[in-house]
GROMACS .gro file of C-alpha atoms in nm:
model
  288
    1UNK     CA    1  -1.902  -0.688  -1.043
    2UNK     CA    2  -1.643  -0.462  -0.933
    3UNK     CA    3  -1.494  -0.413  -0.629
    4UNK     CA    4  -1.293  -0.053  -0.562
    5UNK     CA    5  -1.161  -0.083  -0.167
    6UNK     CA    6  -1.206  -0.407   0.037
    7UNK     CA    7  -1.403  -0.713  -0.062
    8UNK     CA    8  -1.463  -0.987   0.224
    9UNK     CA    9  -1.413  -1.322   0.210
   10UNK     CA   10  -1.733  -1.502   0.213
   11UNK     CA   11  -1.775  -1.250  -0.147
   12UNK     CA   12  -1.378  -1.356  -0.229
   13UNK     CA   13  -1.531  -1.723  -0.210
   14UNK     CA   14  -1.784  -1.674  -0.451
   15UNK     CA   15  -1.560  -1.523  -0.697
   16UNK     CA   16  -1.226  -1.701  -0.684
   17UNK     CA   17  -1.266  -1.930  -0.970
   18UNK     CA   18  -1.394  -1.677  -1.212
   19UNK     CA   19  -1.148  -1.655  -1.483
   20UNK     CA   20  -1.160  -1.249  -1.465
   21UNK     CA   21  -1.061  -1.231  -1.088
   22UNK     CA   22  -0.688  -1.230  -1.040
   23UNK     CA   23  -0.611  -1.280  -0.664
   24UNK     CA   24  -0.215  -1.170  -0.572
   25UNK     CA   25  -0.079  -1.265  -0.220
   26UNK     CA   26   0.147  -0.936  -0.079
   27UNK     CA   27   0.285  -1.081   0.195
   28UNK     CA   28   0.622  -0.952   0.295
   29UNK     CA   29   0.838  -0.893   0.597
   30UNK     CA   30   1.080  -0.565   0.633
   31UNK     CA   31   1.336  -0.758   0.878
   32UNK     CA   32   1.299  -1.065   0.639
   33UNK     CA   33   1.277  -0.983   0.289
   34UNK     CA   34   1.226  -1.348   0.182
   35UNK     CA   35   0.985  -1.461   0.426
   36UNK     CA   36   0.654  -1.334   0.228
   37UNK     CA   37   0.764  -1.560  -0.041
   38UNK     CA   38   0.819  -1.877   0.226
   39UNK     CA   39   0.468  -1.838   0.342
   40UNK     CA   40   0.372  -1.768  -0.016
   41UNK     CA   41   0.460  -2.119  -0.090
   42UNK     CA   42   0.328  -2.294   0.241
   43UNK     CA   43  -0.051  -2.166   0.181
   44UNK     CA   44  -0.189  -1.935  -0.009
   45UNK     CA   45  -0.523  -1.845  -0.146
   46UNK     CA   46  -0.591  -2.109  -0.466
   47UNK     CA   47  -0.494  -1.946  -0.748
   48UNK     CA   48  -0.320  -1.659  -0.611
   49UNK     CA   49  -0.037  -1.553  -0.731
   50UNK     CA   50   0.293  -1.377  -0.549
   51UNK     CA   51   0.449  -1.027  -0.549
   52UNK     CA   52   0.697  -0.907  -0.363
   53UNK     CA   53   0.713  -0.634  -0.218
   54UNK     CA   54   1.117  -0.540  -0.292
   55UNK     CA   55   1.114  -0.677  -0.621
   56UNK     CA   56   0.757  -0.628  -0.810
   57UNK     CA   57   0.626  -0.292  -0.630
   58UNK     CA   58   0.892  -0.096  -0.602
   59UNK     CA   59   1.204   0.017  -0.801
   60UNK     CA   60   1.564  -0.028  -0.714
   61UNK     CA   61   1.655   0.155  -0.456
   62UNK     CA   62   1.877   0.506  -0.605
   63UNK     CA   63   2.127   0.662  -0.374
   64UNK     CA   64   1.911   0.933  -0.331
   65UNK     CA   65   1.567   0.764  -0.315
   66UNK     CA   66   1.359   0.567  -0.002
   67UNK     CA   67   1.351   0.224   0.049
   68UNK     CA   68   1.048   0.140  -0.173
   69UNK     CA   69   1.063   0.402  -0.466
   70UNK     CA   70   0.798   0.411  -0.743
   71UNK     CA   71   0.847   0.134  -1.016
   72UNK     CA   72   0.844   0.288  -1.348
   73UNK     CA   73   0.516   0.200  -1.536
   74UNK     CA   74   0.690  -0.013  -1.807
   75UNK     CA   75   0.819  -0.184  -1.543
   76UNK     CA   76   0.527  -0.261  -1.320
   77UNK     CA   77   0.373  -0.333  -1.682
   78UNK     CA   78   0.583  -0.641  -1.745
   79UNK     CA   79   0.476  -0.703  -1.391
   80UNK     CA   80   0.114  -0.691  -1.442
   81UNK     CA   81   0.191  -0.930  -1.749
   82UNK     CA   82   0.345  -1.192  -1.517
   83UNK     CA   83   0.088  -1.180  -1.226
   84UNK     CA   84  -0.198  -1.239  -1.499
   85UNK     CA   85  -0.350  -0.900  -1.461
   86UNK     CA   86  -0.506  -0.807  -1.755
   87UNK     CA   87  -0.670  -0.470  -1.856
   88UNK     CA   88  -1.038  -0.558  -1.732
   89UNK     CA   89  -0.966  -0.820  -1.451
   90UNK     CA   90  -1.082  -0.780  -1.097
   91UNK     CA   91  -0.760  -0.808  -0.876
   92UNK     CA   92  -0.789  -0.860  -0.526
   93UNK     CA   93  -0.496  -0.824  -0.323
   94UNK     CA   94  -0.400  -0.985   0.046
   95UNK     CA   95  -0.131  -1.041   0.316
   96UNK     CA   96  -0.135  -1.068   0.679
   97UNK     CA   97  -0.094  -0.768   0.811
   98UNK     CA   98  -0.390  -0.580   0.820
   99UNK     CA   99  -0.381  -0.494   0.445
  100UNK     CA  100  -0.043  -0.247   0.497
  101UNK     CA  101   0.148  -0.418   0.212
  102UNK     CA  102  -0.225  -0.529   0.006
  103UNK     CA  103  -0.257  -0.155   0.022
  104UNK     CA  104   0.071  -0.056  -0.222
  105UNK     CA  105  -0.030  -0.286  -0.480
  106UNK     CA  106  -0.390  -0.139  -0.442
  107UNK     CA  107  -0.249   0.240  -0.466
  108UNK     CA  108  -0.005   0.159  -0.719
  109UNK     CA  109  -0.282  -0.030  -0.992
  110UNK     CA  110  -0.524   0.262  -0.914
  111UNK     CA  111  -0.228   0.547  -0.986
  112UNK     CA  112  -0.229   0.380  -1.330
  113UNK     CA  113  -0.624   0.389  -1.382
  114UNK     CA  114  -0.739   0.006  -1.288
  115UNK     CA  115  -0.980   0.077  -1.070
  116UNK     CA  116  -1.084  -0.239  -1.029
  117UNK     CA  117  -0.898  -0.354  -0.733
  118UNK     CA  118  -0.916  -0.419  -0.356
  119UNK     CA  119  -0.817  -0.515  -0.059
  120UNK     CA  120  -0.933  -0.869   0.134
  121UNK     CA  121  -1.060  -0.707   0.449
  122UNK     CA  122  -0.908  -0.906   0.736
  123UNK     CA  123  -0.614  -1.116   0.488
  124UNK     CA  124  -0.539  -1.457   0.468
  125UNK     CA  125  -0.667  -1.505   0.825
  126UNK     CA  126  -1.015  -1.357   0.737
  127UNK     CA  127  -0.984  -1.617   0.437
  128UNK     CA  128  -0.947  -1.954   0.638
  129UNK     CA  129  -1.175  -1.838   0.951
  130UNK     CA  130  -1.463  -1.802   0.673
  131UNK     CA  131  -1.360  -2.172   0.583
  132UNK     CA  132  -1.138  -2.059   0.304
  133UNK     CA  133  -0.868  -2.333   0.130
  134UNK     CA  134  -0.529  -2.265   0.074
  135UNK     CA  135  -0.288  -2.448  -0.188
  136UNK     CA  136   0.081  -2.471  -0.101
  137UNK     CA  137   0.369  -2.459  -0.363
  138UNK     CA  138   0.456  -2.264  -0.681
  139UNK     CA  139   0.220  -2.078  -0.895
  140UNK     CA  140  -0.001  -2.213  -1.153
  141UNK     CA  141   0.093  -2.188  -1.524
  142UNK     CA  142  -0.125  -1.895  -1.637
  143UNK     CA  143  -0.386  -1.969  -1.871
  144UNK     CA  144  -0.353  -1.839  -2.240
  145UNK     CA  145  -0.451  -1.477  -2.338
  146UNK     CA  146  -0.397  -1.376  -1.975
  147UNK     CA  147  -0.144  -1.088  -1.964
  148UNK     CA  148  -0.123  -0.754  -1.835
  149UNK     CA  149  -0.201  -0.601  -2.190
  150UNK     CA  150   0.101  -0.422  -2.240
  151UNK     CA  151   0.040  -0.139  -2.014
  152UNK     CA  152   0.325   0.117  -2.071
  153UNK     CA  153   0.154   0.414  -2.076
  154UNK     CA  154   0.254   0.670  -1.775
  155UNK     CA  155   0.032   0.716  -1.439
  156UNK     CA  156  -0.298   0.796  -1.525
  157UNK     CA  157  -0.297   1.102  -1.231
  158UNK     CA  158   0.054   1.235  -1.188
  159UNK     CA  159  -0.102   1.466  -0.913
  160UNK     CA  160  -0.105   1.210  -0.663
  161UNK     CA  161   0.232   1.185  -0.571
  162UNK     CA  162   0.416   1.476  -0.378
  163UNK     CA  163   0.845   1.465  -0.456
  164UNK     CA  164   1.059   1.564  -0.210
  165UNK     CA  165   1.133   1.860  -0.325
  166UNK     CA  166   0.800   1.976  -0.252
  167UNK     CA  167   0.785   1.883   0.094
  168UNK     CA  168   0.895   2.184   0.250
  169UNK     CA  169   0.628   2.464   0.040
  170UNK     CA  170   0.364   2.232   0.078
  171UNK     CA  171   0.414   2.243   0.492
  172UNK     CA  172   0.437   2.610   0.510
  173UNK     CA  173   0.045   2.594   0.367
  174UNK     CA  174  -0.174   2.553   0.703
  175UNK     CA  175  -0.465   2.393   0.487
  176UNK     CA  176  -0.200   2.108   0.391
  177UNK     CA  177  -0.134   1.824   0.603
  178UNK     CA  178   0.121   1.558   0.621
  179UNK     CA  179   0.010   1.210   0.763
  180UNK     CA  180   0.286   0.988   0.870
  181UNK     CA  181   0.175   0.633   0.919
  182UNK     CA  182   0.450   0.484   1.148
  183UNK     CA  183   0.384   0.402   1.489
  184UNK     CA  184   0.346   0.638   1.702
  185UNK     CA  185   0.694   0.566   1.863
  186UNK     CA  186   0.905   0.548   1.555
  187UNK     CA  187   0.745   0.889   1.458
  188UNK     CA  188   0.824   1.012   1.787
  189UNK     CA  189   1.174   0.905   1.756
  190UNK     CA  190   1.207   0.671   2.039
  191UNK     CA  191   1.263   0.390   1.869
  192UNK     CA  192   1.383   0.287   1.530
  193UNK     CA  193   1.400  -0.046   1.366
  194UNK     CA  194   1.447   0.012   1.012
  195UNK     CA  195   1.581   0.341   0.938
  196UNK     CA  196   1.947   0.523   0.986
  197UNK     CA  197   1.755   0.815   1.154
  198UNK     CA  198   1.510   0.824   1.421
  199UNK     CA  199   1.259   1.088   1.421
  200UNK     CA  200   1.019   1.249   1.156
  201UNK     CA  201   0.970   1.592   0.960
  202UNK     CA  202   0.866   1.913   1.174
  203UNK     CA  203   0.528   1.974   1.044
  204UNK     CA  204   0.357   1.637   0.998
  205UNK     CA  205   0.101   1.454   1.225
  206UNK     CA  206   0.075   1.091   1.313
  207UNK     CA  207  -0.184   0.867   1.186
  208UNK     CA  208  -0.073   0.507   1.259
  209UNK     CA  209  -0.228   0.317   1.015
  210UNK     CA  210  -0.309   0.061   1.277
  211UNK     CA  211  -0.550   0.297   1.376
  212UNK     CA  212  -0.813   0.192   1.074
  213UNK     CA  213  -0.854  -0.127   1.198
  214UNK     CA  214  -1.057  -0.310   1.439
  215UNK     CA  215  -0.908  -0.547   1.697
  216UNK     CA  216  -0.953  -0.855   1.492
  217UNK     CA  217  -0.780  -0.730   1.168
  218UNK     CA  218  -1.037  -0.563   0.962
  219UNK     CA  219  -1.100  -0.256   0.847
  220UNK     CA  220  -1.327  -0.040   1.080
  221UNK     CA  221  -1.671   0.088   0.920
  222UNK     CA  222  -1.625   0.400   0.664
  223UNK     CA  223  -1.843   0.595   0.880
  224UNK     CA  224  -1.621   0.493   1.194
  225UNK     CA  225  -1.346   0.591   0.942
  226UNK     CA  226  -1.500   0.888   0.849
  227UNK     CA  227  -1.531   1.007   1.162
  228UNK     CA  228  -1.176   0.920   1.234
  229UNK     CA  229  -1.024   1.136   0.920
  230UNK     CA  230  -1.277   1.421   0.964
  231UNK     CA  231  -1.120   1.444   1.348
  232UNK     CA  232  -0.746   1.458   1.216
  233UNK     CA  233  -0.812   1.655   0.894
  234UNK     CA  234  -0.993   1.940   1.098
  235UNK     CA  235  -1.209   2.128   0.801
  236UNK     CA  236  -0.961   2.024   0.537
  237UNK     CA  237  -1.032   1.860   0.223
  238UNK     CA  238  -0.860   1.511   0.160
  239UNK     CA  239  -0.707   1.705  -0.148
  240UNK     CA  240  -0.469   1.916   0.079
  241UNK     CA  241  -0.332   1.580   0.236
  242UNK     CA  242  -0.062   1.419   0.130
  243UNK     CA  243   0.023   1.057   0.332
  244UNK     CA  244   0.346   0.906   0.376
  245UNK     CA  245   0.510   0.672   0.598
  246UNK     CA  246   0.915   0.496   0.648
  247UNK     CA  247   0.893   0.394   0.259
  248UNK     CA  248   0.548   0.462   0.079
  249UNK     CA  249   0.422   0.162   0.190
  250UNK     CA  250   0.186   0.166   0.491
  251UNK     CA  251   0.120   0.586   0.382
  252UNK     CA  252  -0.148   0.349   0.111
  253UNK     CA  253  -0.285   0.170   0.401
  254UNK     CA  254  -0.422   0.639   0.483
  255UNK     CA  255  -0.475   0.651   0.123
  256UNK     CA  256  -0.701   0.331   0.142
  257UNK     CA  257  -0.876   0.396   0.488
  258UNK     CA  258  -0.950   0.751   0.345
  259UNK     CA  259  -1.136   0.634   0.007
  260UNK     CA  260  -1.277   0.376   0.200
  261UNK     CA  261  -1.479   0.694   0.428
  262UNK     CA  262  -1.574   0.888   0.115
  263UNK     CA  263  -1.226   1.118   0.117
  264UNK     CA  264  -1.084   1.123  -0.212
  265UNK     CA  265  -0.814   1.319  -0.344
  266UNK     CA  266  -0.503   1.247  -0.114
  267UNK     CA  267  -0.161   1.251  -0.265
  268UNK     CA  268   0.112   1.011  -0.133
  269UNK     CA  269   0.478   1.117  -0.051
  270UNK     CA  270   0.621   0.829  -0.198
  271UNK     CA  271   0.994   0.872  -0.065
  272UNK     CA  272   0.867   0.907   0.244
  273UNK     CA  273   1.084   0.903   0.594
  274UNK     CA  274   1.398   0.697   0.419
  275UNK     CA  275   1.400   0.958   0.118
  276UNK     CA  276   1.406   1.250   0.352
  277UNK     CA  277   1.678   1.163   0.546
  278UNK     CA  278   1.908   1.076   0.239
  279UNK     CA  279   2.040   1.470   0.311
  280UNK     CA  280   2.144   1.536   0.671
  281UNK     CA  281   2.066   1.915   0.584
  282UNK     CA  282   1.660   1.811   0.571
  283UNK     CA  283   1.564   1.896   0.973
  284UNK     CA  284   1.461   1.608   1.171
  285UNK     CA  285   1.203   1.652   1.479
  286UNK     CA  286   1.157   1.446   1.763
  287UNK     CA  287   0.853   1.387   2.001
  288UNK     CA  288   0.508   1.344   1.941
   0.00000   0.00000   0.00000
């Protein structure tokens, strides 16, 4: 058994009581940091166990850095300790939204070579539709001889993440693309929620990562995918792409719709919108 992308959740419901599947609810809210956790502890998936987005897959935010920065690997290795995660377990990962904050915690265990892990195709909604339970309340006590295994070791595949600093030679390239996965109006600059700056960076295209999915919540087919990517990459290799987004956080959401049609090799800007714009001097475009 192992499961690398998505796993549904009539195969979630044959698993979820096996003592090597770890199942971690990702729910989170940008305009309300806390509710993930609140929703966390009305229902979840039994079992499952809760990271946040702010606190457990990310850094602290540096006064040069995005919103979401990297966590270093000793630190997302005490984090794998407390969410149970040990070196050979089966994690699947959920929220509800369409797998864009499932995705970072898939991304982040694959950057450090745990491959297996995936995303609950459709969430916590696909979960109770297929006649799922849910337990309310704090999580369970974890069983003895459940840890993360001490993971401290760095990234397994340094080469896929792009810096900042890179940005700018790696957009001069015509075989390299940049994939921003905001909506199409925040990338366009007429609107934005979030960020101090409205707008995105002269060079990249938009791929909304709402685009993978199908109107109920799912992930679309990987051929439908496929077909999708092979449009927008026109003749490039998925090795010449590098995704981001406002934070690094959706851009995985790309990373996981692309593995999911076959493309492998994609590199993710991790600072992302909020990094760029830390230096007025970085140009800003406008418009689709």
């Amino acid at each position: 058994m192992s499961f690398g992308t998505l796993i549904d959740a009539a195969a979630l419901r044959d698993l979820v009581d096996r003592p090597d599947v770890t199942v971690i609810d990702c729910r989170f809210d940008l305009i309300n940091p806390e509710g993930g956790r609140r929703a966390y502890l009305k229902g979840h998936i039994p079992g499952a166990r809760y990271a946040d987005l702010n606190k457990d897959l990310s850094a602290p935010i540096r006064p040069n850095s995005g919103r979401h920065p990297l966590p270093l690997p000793k630190d997302f290795a005490a984090t794998l300790d407390r969410l149970g995660i040990g070196n050979a377990a089966q994690v699947i990962a959920y929220d509800d939204a369409g797998g864009s904050f499932a995705a970072r915690l898939w991304w982040l265990l694959r950057w450090l070579g745990h491959g297996a892990v995936a995303v609950l195709d459709g969430g916590i909604n696909a979960w109770t539709a297929a006649g799922g339970t849910l337990e309310s309340g704090e999580e369970k006590p974890l069983p003895r001889g459940t840890a993360g295994g001490g993971r401290t070791s760095p990234p397994t595949d340094g080469a896929a993440v792009i810096e900042t600093a890179e940005i700018a030679a790696f957009l001069t390239d015509p075989k390299h693309l940049l994939v921003d996965a905001r909506a199409a109006e925040r990338f366009a600059g007429l609107v934005e929620p979030i960020d101090a700056v409205a707008g995105h960076i002269g060079g990249a295209v938009n791929h909304p990562f709402s685009a993978n999915l199908a109107p109920d919540g799912r992930f679309l087919t990987g051929p439908e995918l496929r077909r999708l990517w092979d449009a927008r990459l026109a003749g490039r290799g998925a090795e010449h792409v590098a995704a981001m987004c406002g934070s690094g956080v959706t851009a995985c959401h790309n990373l996981l719709s692309l593995e999911i049609a076959g493309l492998r090799g994609a590199k993710l800007y991790a600072g992302s919108w909020s990094e760029w714009i830390r230096d007025p001097k970085r140009p800003v475009a406008r418009g689709s």
